[in-house]
Coordinates of C-alpha atoms and ligand atoms in Angstrom, one line a residue:
X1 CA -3.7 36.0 8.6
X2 CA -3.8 32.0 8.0
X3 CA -3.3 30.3 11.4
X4 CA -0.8 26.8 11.0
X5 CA -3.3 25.0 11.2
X6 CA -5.2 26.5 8.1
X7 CA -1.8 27.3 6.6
X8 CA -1.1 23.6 6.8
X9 CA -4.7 22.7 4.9
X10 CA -4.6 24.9 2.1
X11 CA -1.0 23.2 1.7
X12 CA -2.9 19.5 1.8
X13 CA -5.7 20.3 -0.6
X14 CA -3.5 21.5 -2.9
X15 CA -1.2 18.7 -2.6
X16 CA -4.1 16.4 -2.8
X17 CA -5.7 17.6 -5.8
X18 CA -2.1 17.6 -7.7
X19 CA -2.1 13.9 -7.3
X20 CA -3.7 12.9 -10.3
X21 CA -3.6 9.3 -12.2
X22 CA -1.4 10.4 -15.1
X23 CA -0.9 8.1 -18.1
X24 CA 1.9 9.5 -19.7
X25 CA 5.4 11.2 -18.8
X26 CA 8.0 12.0 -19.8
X27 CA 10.4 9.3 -19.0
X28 CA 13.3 11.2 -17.7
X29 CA 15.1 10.7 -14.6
X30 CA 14.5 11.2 -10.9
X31 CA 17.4 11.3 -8.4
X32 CA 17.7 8.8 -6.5
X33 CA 17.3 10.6 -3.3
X34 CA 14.1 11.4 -4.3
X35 CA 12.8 8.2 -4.7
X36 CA 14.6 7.3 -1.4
X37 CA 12.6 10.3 0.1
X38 CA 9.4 9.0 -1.1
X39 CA 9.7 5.3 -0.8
X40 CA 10.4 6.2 3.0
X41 CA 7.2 9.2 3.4
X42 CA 5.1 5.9 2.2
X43 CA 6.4 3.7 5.0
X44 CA 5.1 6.1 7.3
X45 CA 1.7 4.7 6.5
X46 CA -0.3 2.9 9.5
X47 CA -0.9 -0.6 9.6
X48 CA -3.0 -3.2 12.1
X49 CA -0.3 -3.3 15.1
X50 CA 1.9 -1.6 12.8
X51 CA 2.5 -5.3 11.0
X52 CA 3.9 -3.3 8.1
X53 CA 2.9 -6.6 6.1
X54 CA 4.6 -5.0 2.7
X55 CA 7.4 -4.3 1.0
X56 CA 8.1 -1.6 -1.7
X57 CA 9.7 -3.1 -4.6
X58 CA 11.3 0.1 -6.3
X59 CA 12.0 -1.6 -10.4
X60 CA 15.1 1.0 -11.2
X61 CA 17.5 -1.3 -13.3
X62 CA 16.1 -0.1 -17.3
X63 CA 15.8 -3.8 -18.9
X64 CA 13.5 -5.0 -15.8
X65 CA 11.6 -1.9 -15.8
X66 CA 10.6 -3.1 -19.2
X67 CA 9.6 -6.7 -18.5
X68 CA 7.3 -5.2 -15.4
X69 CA 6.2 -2.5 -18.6
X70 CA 5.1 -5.4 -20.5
X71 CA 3.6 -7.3 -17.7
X72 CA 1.5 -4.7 -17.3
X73 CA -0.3 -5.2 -20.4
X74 CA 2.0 -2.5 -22.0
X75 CA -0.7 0.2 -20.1
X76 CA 1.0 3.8 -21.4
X77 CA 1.2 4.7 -17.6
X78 CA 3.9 1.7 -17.1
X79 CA 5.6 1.9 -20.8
X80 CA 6.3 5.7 -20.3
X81 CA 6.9 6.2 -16.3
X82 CA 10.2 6.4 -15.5
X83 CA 10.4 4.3 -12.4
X84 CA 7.5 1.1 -11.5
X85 CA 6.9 0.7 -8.0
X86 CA 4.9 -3.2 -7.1
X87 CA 3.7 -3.1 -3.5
X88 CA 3.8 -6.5 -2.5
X89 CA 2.9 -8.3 0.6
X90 CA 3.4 -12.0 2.0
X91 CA 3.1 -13.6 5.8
X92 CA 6.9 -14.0 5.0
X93 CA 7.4 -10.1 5.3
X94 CA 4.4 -9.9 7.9
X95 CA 6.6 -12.3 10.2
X96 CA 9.7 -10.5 9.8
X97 CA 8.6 -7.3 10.4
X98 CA 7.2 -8.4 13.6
X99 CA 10.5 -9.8 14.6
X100 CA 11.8 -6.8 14.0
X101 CA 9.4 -4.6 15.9
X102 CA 10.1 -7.4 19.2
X103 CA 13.4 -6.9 18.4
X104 CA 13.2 -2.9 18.8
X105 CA 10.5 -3.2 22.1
X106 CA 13.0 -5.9 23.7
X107 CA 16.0 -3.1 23.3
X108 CA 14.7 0.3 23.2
X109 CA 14.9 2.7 26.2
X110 CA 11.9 4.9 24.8
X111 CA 8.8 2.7 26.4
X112 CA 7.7 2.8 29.5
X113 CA 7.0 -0.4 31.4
X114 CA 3.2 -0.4 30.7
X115 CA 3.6 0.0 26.7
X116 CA 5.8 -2.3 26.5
X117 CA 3.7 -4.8 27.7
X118 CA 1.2 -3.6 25.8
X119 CA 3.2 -4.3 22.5
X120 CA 4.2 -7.2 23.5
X121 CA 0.9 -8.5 24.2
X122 CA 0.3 -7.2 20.1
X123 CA 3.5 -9.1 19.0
X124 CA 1.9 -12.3 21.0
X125 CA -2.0 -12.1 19.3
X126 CA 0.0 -11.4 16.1
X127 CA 2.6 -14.4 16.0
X128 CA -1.2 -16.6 16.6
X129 CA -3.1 -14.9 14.0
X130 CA 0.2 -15.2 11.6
X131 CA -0.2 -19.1 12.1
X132 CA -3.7 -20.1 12.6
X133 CA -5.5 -17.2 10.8
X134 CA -4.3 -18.4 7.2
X135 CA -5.6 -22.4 7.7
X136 CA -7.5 -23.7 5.0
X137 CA -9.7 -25.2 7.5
X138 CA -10.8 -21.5 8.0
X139 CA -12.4 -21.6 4.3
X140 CA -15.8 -23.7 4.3
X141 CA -16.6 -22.5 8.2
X142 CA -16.4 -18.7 6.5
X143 CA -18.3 -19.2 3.3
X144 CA -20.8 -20.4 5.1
X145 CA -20.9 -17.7 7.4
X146 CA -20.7 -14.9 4.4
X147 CA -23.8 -16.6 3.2
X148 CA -25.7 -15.5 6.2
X149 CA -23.9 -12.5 6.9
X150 CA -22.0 -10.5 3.9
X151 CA -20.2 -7.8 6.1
X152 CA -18.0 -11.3 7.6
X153 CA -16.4 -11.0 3.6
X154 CA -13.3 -9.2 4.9
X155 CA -12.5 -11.1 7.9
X156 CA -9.1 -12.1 8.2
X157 CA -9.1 -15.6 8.6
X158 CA -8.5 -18.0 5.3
X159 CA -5.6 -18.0 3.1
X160 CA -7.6 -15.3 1.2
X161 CA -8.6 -13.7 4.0
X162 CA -5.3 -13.3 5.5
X163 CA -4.3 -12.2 1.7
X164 CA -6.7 -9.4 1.5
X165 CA -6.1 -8.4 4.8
X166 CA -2.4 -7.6 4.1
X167 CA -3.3 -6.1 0.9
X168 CA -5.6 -4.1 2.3
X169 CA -2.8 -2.8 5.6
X170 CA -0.1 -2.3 1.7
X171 CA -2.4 -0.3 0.4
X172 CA -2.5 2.5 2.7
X173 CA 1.5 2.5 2.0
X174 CA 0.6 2.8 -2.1
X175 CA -1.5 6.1 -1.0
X176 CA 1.4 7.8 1.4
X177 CA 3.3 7.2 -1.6
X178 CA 1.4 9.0 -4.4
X179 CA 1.1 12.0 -2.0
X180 CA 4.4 12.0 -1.6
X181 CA 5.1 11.6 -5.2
X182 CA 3.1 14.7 -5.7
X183 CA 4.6 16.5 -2.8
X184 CA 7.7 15.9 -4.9
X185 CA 6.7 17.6 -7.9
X186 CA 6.1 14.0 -9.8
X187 CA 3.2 12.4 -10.7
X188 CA 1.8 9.0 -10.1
X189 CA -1.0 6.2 -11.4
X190 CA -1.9 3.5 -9.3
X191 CA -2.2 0.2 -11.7
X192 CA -4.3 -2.8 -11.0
X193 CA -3.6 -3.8 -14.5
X194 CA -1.1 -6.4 -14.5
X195 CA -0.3 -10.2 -14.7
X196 CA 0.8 -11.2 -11.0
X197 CA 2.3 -14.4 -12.3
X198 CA 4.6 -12.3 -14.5
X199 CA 5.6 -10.0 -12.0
X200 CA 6.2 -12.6 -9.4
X201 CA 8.5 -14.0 -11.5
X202 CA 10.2 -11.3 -13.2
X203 CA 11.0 -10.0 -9.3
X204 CA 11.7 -13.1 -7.8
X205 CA 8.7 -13.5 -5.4
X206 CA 8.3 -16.3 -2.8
X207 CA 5.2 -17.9 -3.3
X208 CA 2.5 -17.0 -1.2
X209 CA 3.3 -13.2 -1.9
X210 CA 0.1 -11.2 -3.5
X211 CA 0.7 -7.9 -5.1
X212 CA -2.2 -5.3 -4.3
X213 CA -1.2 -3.0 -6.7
X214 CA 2.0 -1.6 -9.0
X215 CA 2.6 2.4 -9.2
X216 CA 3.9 4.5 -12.2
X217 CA 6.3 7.5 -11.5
X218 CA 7.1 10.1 -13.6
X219 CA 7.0 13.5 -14.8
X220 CA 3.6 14.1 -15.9
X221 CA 4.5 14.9 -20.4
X222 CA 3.5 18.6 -21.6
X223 CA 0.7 16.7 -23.7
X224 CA -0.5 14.0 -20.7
X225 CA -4.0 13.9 -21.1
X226 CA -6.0 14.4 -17.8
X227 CA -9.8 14.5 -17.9
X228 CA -11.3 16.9 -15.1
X229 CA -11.4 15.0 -11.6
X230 CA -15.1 13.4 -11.3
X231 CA -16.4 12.5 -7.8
X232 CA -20.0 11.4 -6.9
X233 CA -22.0 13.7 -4.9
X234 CA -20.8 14.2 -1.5
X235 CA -24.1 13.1 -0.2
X236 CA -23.6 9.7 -1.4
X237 CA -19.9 9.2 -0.2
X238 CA -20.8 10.9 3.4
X239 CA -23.4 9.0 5.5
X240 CA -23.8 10.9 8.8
X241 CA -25.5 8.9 11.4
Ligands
FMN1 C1 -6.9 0.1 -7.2 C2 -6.8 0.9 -8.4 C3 -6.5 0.4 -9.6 C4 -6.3 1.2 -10.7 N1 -5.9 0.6 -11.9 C5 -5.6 1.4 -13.0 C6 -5.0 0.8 -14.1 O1 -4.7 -0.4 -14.2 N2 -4.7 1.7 -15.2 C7 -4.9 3.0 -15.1 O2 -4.6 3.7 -16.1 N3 -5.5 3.6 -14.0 C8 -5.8 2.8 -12.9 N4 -6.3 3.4 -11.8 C9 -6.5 4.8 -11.7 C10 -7.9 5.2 -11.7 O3 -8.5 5.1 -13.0 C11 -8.1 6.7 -11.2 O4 -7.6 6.7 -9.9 C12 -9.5 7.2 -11.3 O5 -9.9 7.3 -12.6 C13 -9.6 8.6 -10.6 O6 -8.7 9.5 -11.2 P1 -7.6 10.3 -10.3 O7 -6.7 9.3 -9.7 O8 -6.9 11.1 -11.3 O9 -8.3 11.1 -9.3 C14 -6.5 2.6 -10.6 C15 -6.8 3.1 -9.4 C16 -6.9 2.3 -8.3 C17 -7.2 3.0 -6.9

């Protein structure tokens, strides 16, 4: 007999390896609460002090599904899916979703003393690092500093640091999401293919926003053509040390 917790990882490698990147679908519809459901499961995502620096921009409404389509280069994934979902993340949202978690610690019964002050002390570093990390002045110290020492690439201080570092906290968000796509009995291809400008403007972005990456949803066509799933070898993925 399969104990819960085996029970419960046959259930995620199946799940996992029905998430595939499909191109085309059939374009027909998905209820609403579905998409709710899912859009939600992909909020559940962790972020760095749970900044939640994203928002899920669900493109429903037909006739500006098609202009995101288009500014997608057209790819068959976008033109076919039924619904586009651009992940999209600014300081703007960054800064508001911290209000909102100092909001819920300032009110909420549910903490003790000692985490609260904890969070709060996260709220605090975070507020600093929302208005000093993005400085332009940041820019030439860095560069020099990558020069010497690569692995500093991905430090969030910059304006492109701090872009890439909420892209990087979205992302995790666009993954929840395909799984729970998948878990829905839809499929899913993650799209990197696309004219930012376009999509900023079509959606009505406020500048400074960056867009890691816009999803396809769909069910997957009788006819969708899906190669067999290639990985490198495990021994060059997993470094044990
Ligand atoms: C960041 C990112 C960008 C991608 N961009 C595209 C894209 O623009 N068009 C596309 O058809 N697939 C795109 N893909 C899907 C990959 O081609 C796909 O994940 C990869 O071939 C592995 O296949 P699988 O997802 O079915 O396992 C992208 C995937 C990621 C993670």
């Amino acid at each position: 007999m399969q104990t819960t917790a085996g029970a419960t990882w046959t259930y995620f490698q199946s799940l996992n390896a029905s998430r595939r990147s499909v191109r085309d679908f059939t374009g027909e519809s998905i209820p609403d609460n579905d998409m709710q459901e899912i859009l939600e499961a992909a909020m559940l995502a962790p972020s760095s002090a749970n900044s939640q620096p994203y928002e899920l921009h669900w493109v429903k409404d037909p006739a500006v599904k098609s202009l995101v389509a288009k500014a997608c280069n057209s790819q068959r994934a976008a033109m076919t899916a039924t619904y586009l979902v651009v992940v999209v993340a600014s300081k703007k949202i960054t800064r508001n979703a911290i209000d909102g978690q100092l909001d819920y610690i300032q009110k909420t019964d549910q903490l003790d003393e000692r985490t609260r002050a904890y969070h709060l002390k996260n709220i605090k570093t975070m507020r600093s690092f929302l208005n000093i990390g993005g400085l332009p002045v940041w820019s030439p110290l860095l560069w020099i500093i990558r020069q010497l020492m690569p692995v500093f690439t991905l430090f969030p201080l910059s304006p492109a640091g701090m872009r890439q570092w909420m892209a990087r906290n979205a992302i995790y968000a666009a993954q929840n999401m395909m799984l729970a796509v998948a878990a829905k009995g839809y499929d899913s291809c993650p799209m990197e293919g696309f004219k930012a400008p376009a999509i900023a403007k079509i959606l009505g972005l406020s500048y400074g926003s960056v867009i890691p990456v816009v999803i396809a949803v769909g069910k997957r066509a009788n006819d969708a053509k899906i190669d067999p799933q290639w990985r490198k070898p495990v021994n060059e993925a997993i470094i044990v040390h």
